[in-house]
């Protein structure tokens, strides 16, 4: 399984590099035709299928052209048979955003399956922690009482 883990690490690293370059074909490579992605911006119900996934990237590339970073900070991979998952933290933001909130990380979860002997991304989930509620989720839940 160590070889599979290495293949998946390479696949995700190459995807992140393609995102940073604004390389749409590189971003789409190694994704299933029925990809499901839950992203930071709407639609909140996510996008389904490679065509819908493809359409989400041009606005991100426009934003990223402002000099934004998109760098993997940590990556963990778990492999089992024909399915695997990975989770990562990324520095994602413009220089100003990262200067104002240097601890902020994009959270990435990826579900993969093996198709025709190769790993392919079937699910992606991107999110940022909700920082609008203060320091503690407990404080926010008690405020509602």
mmCIF file with all atom_site columns, C-alpha atoms in Angstrom:
data_model
loop_
_atom_site.group_PDB
_atom_site.id
_atom_site.type_symbol
_atom_site.label_atom_id
_atom_site.label_alt_id
_atom_site.label_comp_id
_atom_site.label_asym_id
_atom_site.label_entity_id
_atom_site.label_seq_id
_atom_site.pdbx_PDB_ins_code
_atom_site.Cartn_x
_atom_site.Cartn_y
_atom_site.Cartn_z
_atom_site.occupancy
_atom_site.B_iso_or_equiv
_atom_site.pdbx_formal_charge
_atom_site.auth_seq_id
_atom_site.auth_comp_id
_atom_site.auth_asym_id
_atom_site.auth_atom_id
_atom_site.pdbx_PDB_model_num
ATOM 1   C CA . UNK A 1 1   ? 0.000   0.000  0.000   1.00 0.00 ? 1   UNK A CA 1
ATOM 2   C CA . UNK A 1 2   ? 3.000   2.310  0.405   1.00 0.00 ? 2   UNK A CA 1
ATOM 3   C CA . UNK A 1 3   ? 3.229   2.608  -3.388  1.00 0.00 ? 3   UNK A CA 1
ATOM 4   C CA . UNK A 1 4   ? -0.463  3.543  -3.580  1.00 0.00 ? 4   UNK A CA 1
ATOM 5   C CA . UNK A 1 5   ? 0.031   6.167  -0.880  1.00 0.00 ? 5   UNK A CA 1
ATOM 6   C CA . UNK A 1 6   ? 2.921   7.653  -2.848  1.00 0.00 ? 6   UNK A CA 1
ATOM 7   C CA . UNK A 1 7   ? 0.846   7.693  -6.045  1.00 0.00 ? 7   UNK A CA 1
ATOM 8   C CA . UNK A 1 8   ? -1.980  9.517  -4.267  1.00 0.00 ? 8   UNK A CA 1
ATOM 9   C CA . UNK A 1 9   ? 0.391   12.023 -2.645  1.00 0.00 ? 9   UNK A CA 1
ATOM 10  C CA . UNK A 1 10  ? 1.849   12.768 -6.080  1.00 0.00 ? 10  UNK A CA 1
ATOM 11  C CA . UNK A 1 11  ? -1.618  13.069 -7.642  1.00 0.00 ? 11  UNK A CA 1
ATOM 12  C CA . UNK A 1 12  ? -2.787  15.562 -4.983  1.00 0.00 ? 12  UNK A CA 1
ATOM 13  C CA . UNK A 1 13  ? 0.466   17.540 -5.086  1.00 0.00 ? 13  UNK A CA 1
ATOM 14  C CA . UNK A 1 14  ? 0.271   17.805 -8.882  1.00 0.00 ? 14  UNK A CA 1
ATOM 15  C CA . UNK A 1 15  ? -3.385  18.882 -8.608  1.00 0.00 ? 15  UNK A CA 1
ATOM 16  C CA . UNK A 1 16  ? -2.470  21.638 -6.120  1.00 0.00 ? 16  UNK A CA 1
ATOM 17  C CA . UNK A 1 17  ? 0.363   22.817 -8.362  1.00 0.00 ? 17  UNK A CA 1
ATOM 18  C CA . UNK A 1 18  ? -2.029  22.901 -11.346 1.00 0.00 ? 18  UNK A CA 1
ATOM 19  C CA . UNK A 1 19  ? -4.517  24.924 -9.288  1.00 0.00 ? 19  UNK A CA 1
ATOM 20  C CA . UNK A 1 20  ? -1.779  27.396 -8.375  1.00 0.00 ? 20  UNK A CA 1
ATOM 21  C CA . UNK A 1 21  ? -0.721  27.725 -12.042 1.00 0.00 ? 21  UNK A CA 1
ATOM 22  C CA . UNK A 1 22  ? -4.323  28.158 -13.202 1.00 0.00 ? 22  UNK A CA 1
ATOM 23  C CA . UNK A 1 23  ? -3.904  25.061 -15.385 1.00 0.00 ? 23  UNK A CA 1
ATOM 24  C CA . UNK A 1 24  ? -7.457  23.803 -15.914 1.00 0.00 ? 24  UNK A CA 1
ATOM 25  C CA . UNK A 1 25  ? -6.488  20.605 -17.735 1.00 0.00 ? 25  UNK A CA 1
ATOM 26  C CA . UNK A 1 26  ? -4.078  19.764 -14.913 1.00 0.00 ? 26  UNK A CA 1
ATOM 27  C CA . UNK A 1 27  ? -6.802  20.431 -12.324 1.00 0.00 ? 27  UNK A CA 1
ATOM 28  C CA . UNK A 1 28  ? -9.249  18.149 -14.144 1.00 0.00 ? 28  UNK A CA 1
ATOM 29  C CA . UNK A 1 29  ? -6.766  15.322 -14.667 1.00 0.00 ? 29  UNK A CA 1
ATOM 30  C CA . UNK A 1 30  ? -7.317  12.289 -12.451 1.00 0.00 ? 30  UNK A CA 1
ATOM 31  C CA . UNK A 1 31  ? -10.955 13.124 -11.599 1.00 0.00 ? 31  UNK A CA 1
ATOM 32  C CA . UNK A 1 32  ? -13.886 10.802 -12.213 1.00 0.00 ? 32  UNK A CA 1
ATOM 33  C CA . UNK A 1 33  ? -16.672 11.717 -14.642 1.00 0.00 ? 33  UNK A CA 1
ATOM 34  C CA . UNK A 1 34  ? -19.106 11.684 -11.687 1.00 0.00 ? 34  UNK A CA 1
ATOM 35  C CA . UNK A 1 35  ? -17.005 13.815 -9.289  1.00 0.00 ? 35  UNK A CA 1
ATOM 36  C CA . UNK A 1 36  ? -18.892 15.421 -6.410  1.00 0.00 ? 36  UNK A CA 1
ATOM 37  C CA . UNK A 1 37  ? -17.404 18.590 -4.939  1.00 0.00 ? 37  UNK A CA 1
ATOM 38  C CA . UNK A 1 38  ? -18.491 20.665 -1.962  1.00 0.00 ? 38  UNK A CA 1
ATOM 39  C CA . UNK A 1 39  ? -16.737 24.016 -2.144  1.00 0.00 ? 39  UNK A CA 1
ATOM 40  C CA . UNK A 1 40  ? -16.436 27.195 -0.102  1.00 0.00 ? 40  UNK A CA 1
ATOM 41  C CA . UNK A 1 41  ? -18.592 29.316 -2.450  1.00 0.00 ? 41  UNK A CA 1
ATOM 42  C CA . UNK A 1 42  ? -22.115 28.288 -3.493  1.00 0.00 ? 42  UNK A CA 1
ATOM 43  C CA . UNK A 1 43  ? -23.845 26.250 -4.588  1.00 0.00 ? 43  UNK A CA 1
ATOM 44  C CA . UNK A 1 44  ? -24.200 24.850 -1.087  1.00 0.00 ? 44  UNK A CA 1
ATOM 45  C CA . UNK A 1 45  ? -25.522 21.542 -2.401  1.00 0.00 ? 45  UNK A CA 1
ATOM 46  C CA . UNK A 1 46  ? -22.222 21.093 -4.262  1.00 0.00 ? 46  UNK A CA 1
ATOM 47  C CA . UNK A 1 47  ? -21.517 20.325 -7.876  1.00 0.00 ? 47  UNK A CA 1
ATOM 48  C CA . UNK A 1 48  ? -21.853 16.951 -9.534  1.00 0.00 ? 48  UNK A CA 1
ATOM 49  C CA . UNK A 1 49  ? -20.096 15.730 -12.643 1.00 0.00 ? 49  UNK A CA 1
ATOM 50  C CA . UNK A 1 50  ? -16.876 16.720 -14.362 1.00 0.00 ? 50  UNK A CA 1
ATOM 51  C CA . UNK A 1 51  ? -18.567 19.444 -16.466 1.00 0.00 ? 51  UNK A CA 1
ATOM 52  C CA . UNK A 1 52  ? -19.981 21.220 -13.393 1.00 0.00 ? 52  UNK A CA 1
ATOM 53  C CA . UNK A 1 53  ? -16.627 20.785 -11.620 1.00 0.00 ? 53  UNK A CA 1
ATOM 54  C CA . UNK A 1 54  ? -14.840 22.344 -14.614 1.00 0.00 ? 54  UNK A CA 1
ATOM 55  C CA . UNK A 1 55  ? -17.112 25.414 -14.489 1.00 0.00 ? 55  UNK A CA 1
ATOM 56  C CA . UNK A 1 56  ? -16.145 26.226 -10.878 1.00 0.00 ? 56  UNK A CA 1
ATOM 57  C CA . UNK A 1 57  ? -12.483 26.898 -11.625 1.00 0.00 ? 57  UNK A CA 1
ATOM 58  C CA . UNK A 1 58  ? -12.343 30.016 -13.889 1.00 0.00 ? 58  UNK A CA 1
ATOM 59  C CA . UNK A 1 59  ? -13.675 32.359 -11.146 1.00 0.00 ? 59  UNK A CA 1
ATOM 60  C CA . UNK A 1 60  ? -11.144 30.914 -8.696  1.00 0.00 ? 60  UNK A CA 1
ATOM 61  C CA . UNK A 1 61  ? -8.322  31.415 -11.189 1.00 0.00 ? 61  UNK A CA 1
ATOM 62  C CA . UNK A 1 62  ? -9.404  35.058 -11.638 1.00 0.00 ? 62  UNK A CA 1
ATOM 63  C CA . UNK A 1 63  ? -9.286  35.601 -7.864  1.00 0.00 ? 63  UNK A CA 1
ATOM 64  C CA . UNK A 1 64  ? -5.969  33.771 -7.602  1.00 0.00 ? 64  UNK A CA 1
ATOM 65  C CA . UNK A 1 65  ? -4.443  36.039 -10.286 1.00 0.00 ? 65  UNK A CA 1
ATOM 66  C CA . UNK A 1 66  ? -4.271  38.695 -7.532  1.00 0.00 ? 66  UNK A CA 1
ATOM 67  C CA . UNK A 1 67  ? -1.203  36.843 -6.248  1.00 0.00 ? 67  UNK A CA 1
ATOM 68  C CA . UNK A 1 68  ? -2.975  34.359 -3.975  1.00 0.00 ? 68  UNK A CA 1
ATOM 69  C CA . UNK A 1 69  ? -1.136  31.389 -2.503  1.00 0.00 ? 69  UNK A CA 1
ATOM 70  C CA . UNK A 1 70  ? -2.371  27.806 -2.877  1.00 0.00 ? 70  UNK A CA 1
ATOM 71  C CA . UNK A 1 71  ? 0.125   25.602 -1.046  1.00 0.00 ? 71  UNK A CA 1
ATOM 72  C CA . UNK A 1 72  ? -0.201  22.293 0.762   1.00 0.00 ? 72  UNK A CA 1
ATOM 73  C CA . UNK A 1 73  ? 0.951   22.595 4.382   1.00 0.00 ? 73  UNK A CA 1
ATOM 74  C CA . UNK A 1 74  ? 0.111   19.051 5.497   1.00 0.00 ? 74  UNK A CA 1
ATOM 75  C CA . UNK A 1 75  ? -1.274  15.975 3.759   1.00 0.00 ? 75  UNK A CA 1
ATOM 76  C CA . UNK A 1 76  ? -2.416  12.653 5.230   1.00 0.00 ? 76  UNK A CA 1
ATOM 77  C CA . UNK A 1 77  ? -3.406  9.695  3.045   1.00 0.00 ? 77  UNK A CA 1
ATOM 78  C CA . UNK A 1 78  ? -5.207  6.479  3.971   1.00 0.00 ? 78  UNK A CA 1
ATOM 79  C CA . UNK A 1 79  ? -5.393  3.667  1.417   1.00 0.00 ? 79  UNK A CA 1
ATOM 80  C CA . UNK A 1 80  ? -7.487  0.534  1.398   1.00 0.00 ? 80  UNK A CA 1
ATOM 81  C CA . UNK A 1 81  ? -7.963  -1.741 -1.602  1.00 0.00 ? 81  UNK A CA 1
ATOM 82  C CA . UNK A 1 82  ? -9.739  0.212  -4.333  1.00 0.00 ? 82  UNK A CA 1
ATOM 83  C CA . UNK A 1 83  ? -10.681 3.260  -2.237  1.00 0.00 ? 83  UNK A CA 1
ATOM 84  C CA . UNK A 1 84  ? -8.660  5.861  -0.388  1.00 0.00 ? 84  UNK A CA 1
ATOM 85  C CA . UNK A 1 85  ? -9.092  9.212  1.259   1.00 0.00 ? 85  UNK A CA 1
ATOM 86  C CA . UNK A 1 86  ? -6.826  12.094 2.048   1.00 0.00 ? 86  UNK A CA 1
ATOM 87  C CA . UNK A 1 87  ? -7.092  15.247 4.081   1.00 0.00 ? 87  UNK A CA 1
ATOM 88  C CA . UNK A 1 88  ? -4.905  18.294 3.857   1.00 0.00 ? 88  UNK A CA 1
ATOM 89  C CA . UNK A 1 89  ? -4.433  21.814 5.106   1.00 0.00 ? 89  UNK A CA 1
ATOM 90  C CA . UNK A 1 90  ? -3.439  24.496 2.596   1.00 0.00 ? 90  UNK A CA 1
ATOM 91  C CA . UNK A 1 91  ? -2.332  28.105 2.722   1.00 0.00 ? 91  UNK A CA 1
ATOM 92  C CA . UNK A 1 92  ? -4.889  29.708 0.461   1.00 0.00 ? 92  UNK A CA 1
ATOM 93  C CA . UNK A 1 93  ? -5.300  33.460 0.250   1.00 0.00 ? 93  UNK A CA 1
ATOM 94  C CA . UNK A 1 94  ? -4.021  36.725 -1.090  1.00 0.00 ? 94  UNK A CA 1
ATOM 95  C CA . UNK A 1 95  ? -0.924  38.212 0.536   1.00 0.00 ? 95  UNK A CA 1
ATOM 96  C CA . UNK A 1 96  ? -3.146  40.664 2.439   1.00 0.00 ? 96  UNK A CA 1
ATOM 97  C CA . UNK A 1 97  ? -5.493  37.909 3.666   1.00 0.00 ? 97  UNK A CA 1
ATOM 98  C CA . UNK A 1 98  ? -2.577  35.760 4.804   1.00 0.00 ? 98  UNK A CA 1
ATOM 99  C CA . UNK A 1 99  ? -0.910  38.725 6.541   1.00 0.00 ? 99  UNK A CA 1
ATOM 100 C CA . UNK A 1 100 ? -4.146  39.524 8.421   1.00 0.00 ? 100 UNK A CA 1
ATOM 101 C CA . UNK A 1 101 ? -4.874  35.866 9.293   1.00 0.00 ? 101 UNK A CA 1
ATOM 102 C CA . UNK A 1 102 ? -1.638  33.855 8.968   1.00 0.00 ? 102 UNK A CA 1
ATOM 103 C CA . UNK A 1 103 ? -3.140  30.873 10.804  1.00 0.00 ? 103 UNK A CA 1
ATOM 104 C CA . UNK A 1 104 ? -6.089  30.503 8.413   1.00 0.00 ? 104 UNK A CA 1
ATOM 105 C CA . UNK A 1 105 ? -6.000  27.253 6.425   1.00 0.00 ? 105 UNK A CA 1
ATOM 106 C CA . UNK A 1 106 ? -8.134  25.818 3.667   1.00 0.00 ? 106 UNK A CA 1
ATOM 107 C CA . UNK A 1 107 ? -9.260  22.341 4.665   1.00 0.00 ? 107 UNK A CA 1
ATOM 108 C CA . UNK A 1 108 ? -9.331  19.739 1.897   1.00 0.00 ? 108 UNK A CA 1
ATOM 109 C CA . UNK A 1 109 ? -10.781 16.249 1.989   1.00 0.00 ? 109 UNK A CA 1
ATOM 110 C CA . UNK A 1 110 ? -10.478 14.013 -1.055  1.00 0.00 ? 110 UNK A CA 1
ATOM 111 C CA . UNK A 1 111 ? -12.100 10.630 -1.693  1.00 0.00 ? 111 UNK A CA 1
ATOM 112 C CA . UNK A 1 112 ? -10.500 8.468  -4.360  1.00 0.00 ? 112 UNK A CA 1
ATOM 113 C CA . UNK A 1 113 ? -11.265 5.198  -6.065  1.00 0.00 ? 113 UNK A CA 1
ATOM 114 C CA . UNK A 1 114 ? -9.173  3.015  -8.311  1.00 0.00 ? 114 UNK A CA 1
ATOM 115 C CA . UNK A 1 115 ? -10.456 2.872  -11.888 1.00 0.00 ? 115 UNK A CA 1
ATOM 116 C CA . UNK A 1 116 ? -8.734  0.806  -14.557 1.00 0.00 ? 116 UNK A CA 1
ATOM 117 C CA . UNK A 1 117 ? -5.674  0.465  -12.332 1.00 0.00 ? 117 UNK A CA 1
ATOM 118 C CA . UNK A 1 118 ? -5.299  4.221  -11.646 1.00 0.00 ? 118 UNK A CA 1
ATOM 119 C CA . UNK A 1 119 ? -6.364  6.417  -8.741  1.00 0.00 ? 119 UNK A CA 1
ATOM 120 C CA . UNK A 1 120 ? -9.035  9.020  -9.513  1.00 0.00 ? 120 UNK A CA 1
ATOM 121 C CA . UNK A 1 121 ? -10.662 11.685 -7.343  1.00 0.00 ? 121 UNK A CA 1
ATOM 122 C CA . UNK A 1 122 ? -14.382 10.986 -6.888  1.00 0.00 ? 122 UNK A CA 1
ATOM 123 C CA . UNK A 1 123 ? -15.056 13.494 -4.103  1.00 0.00 ? 123 UNK A CA 1
ATOM 124 C CA . UNK A 1 124 ? -13.554 16.829 -3.029  1.00 0.00 ? 124 UNK A CA 1
ATOM 125 C CA . UNK A 1 125 ? -14.546 18.968 -0.097  1.00 0.00 ? 125 UNK A CA 1
ATOM 126 C CA . UNK A 1 126 ? -13.026 22.413 0.533   1.00 0.00 ? 126 UNK A CA 1
ATOM 127 C CA . UNK A 1 127 ? -13.799 24.508 3.603   1.00 0.00 ? 127 UNK A CA 1
ATOM 128 C CA . UNK A 1 128 ? -12.506 27.204 5.901   1.00 0.00 ? 128 UNK A CA 1
ATOM 129 C CA . UNK A 1 129 ? -13.183 27.269 9.636   1.00 0.00 ? 129 UNK A CA 1
ATOM 130 C CA . UNK A 1 130 ? -15.959 29.660 10.634  1.00 0.00 ? 130 UNK A CA 1
ATOM 131 C CA . UNK A 1 131 ? -14.178 32.535 12.329  1.00 0.00 ? 131 UNK A CA 1
ATOM 132 C CA . UNK A 1 132 ? -17.247 34.768 12.650  1.00 0.00 ? 132 UNK A CA 1
ATOM 133 C CA . UNK A 1 133 ? -18.477 33.253 15.930  1.00 0.00 ? 133 UNK A CA 1
ATOM 134 C CA . UNK A 1 134 ? -15.521 34.144 18.128  1.00 0.00 ? 134 UNK A CA 1
ATOM 135 C CA . UNK A 1 135 ? -12.981 31.937 19.816  1.00 0.00 ? 135 UNK A CA 1
ATOM 136 C CA . UNK A 1 136 ? -15.167 29.097 21.040  1.00 0.00 ? 136 UNK A CA 1
ATOM 137 C CA . UNK A 1 137 ? -18.054 27.172 19.578  1.00 0.00 ? 137 UNK A CA 1
ATOM 138 C CA . UNK A 1 138 ? -19.248 26.611 23.174  1.00 0.00 ? 138 UNK A CA 1
ATOM 139 C CA . UNK A 1 139 ? -19.545 30.354 23.668  1.00 0.00 ? 139 UNK A CA 1
ATOM 140 C CA . UNK A 1 140 ? -21.652 30.641 20.531  1.00 0.00 ? 140 UNK A CA 1
ATOM 141 C CA . UNK A 1 141 ? -23.970 27.805 21.563  1.00 0.00 ? 141 UNK A CA 1
ATOM 142 C CA . UNK A 1 142 ? -24.520 29.332 25.000  1.00 0.00 ? 142 UNK A CA 1
ATOM 143 C CA . UNK A 1 143 ? -25.267 32.736 23.486  1.00 0.00 ? 143 UNK A CA 1
ATOM 144 C CA . UNK A 1 144 ? -28.343 31.222 21.836  1.00 0.00 ? 144 UNK A CA 1
ATOM 145 C CA . UNK A 1 145 ? -29.819 30.090 25.171  1.00 0.00 ? 145 UNK A CA 1
#
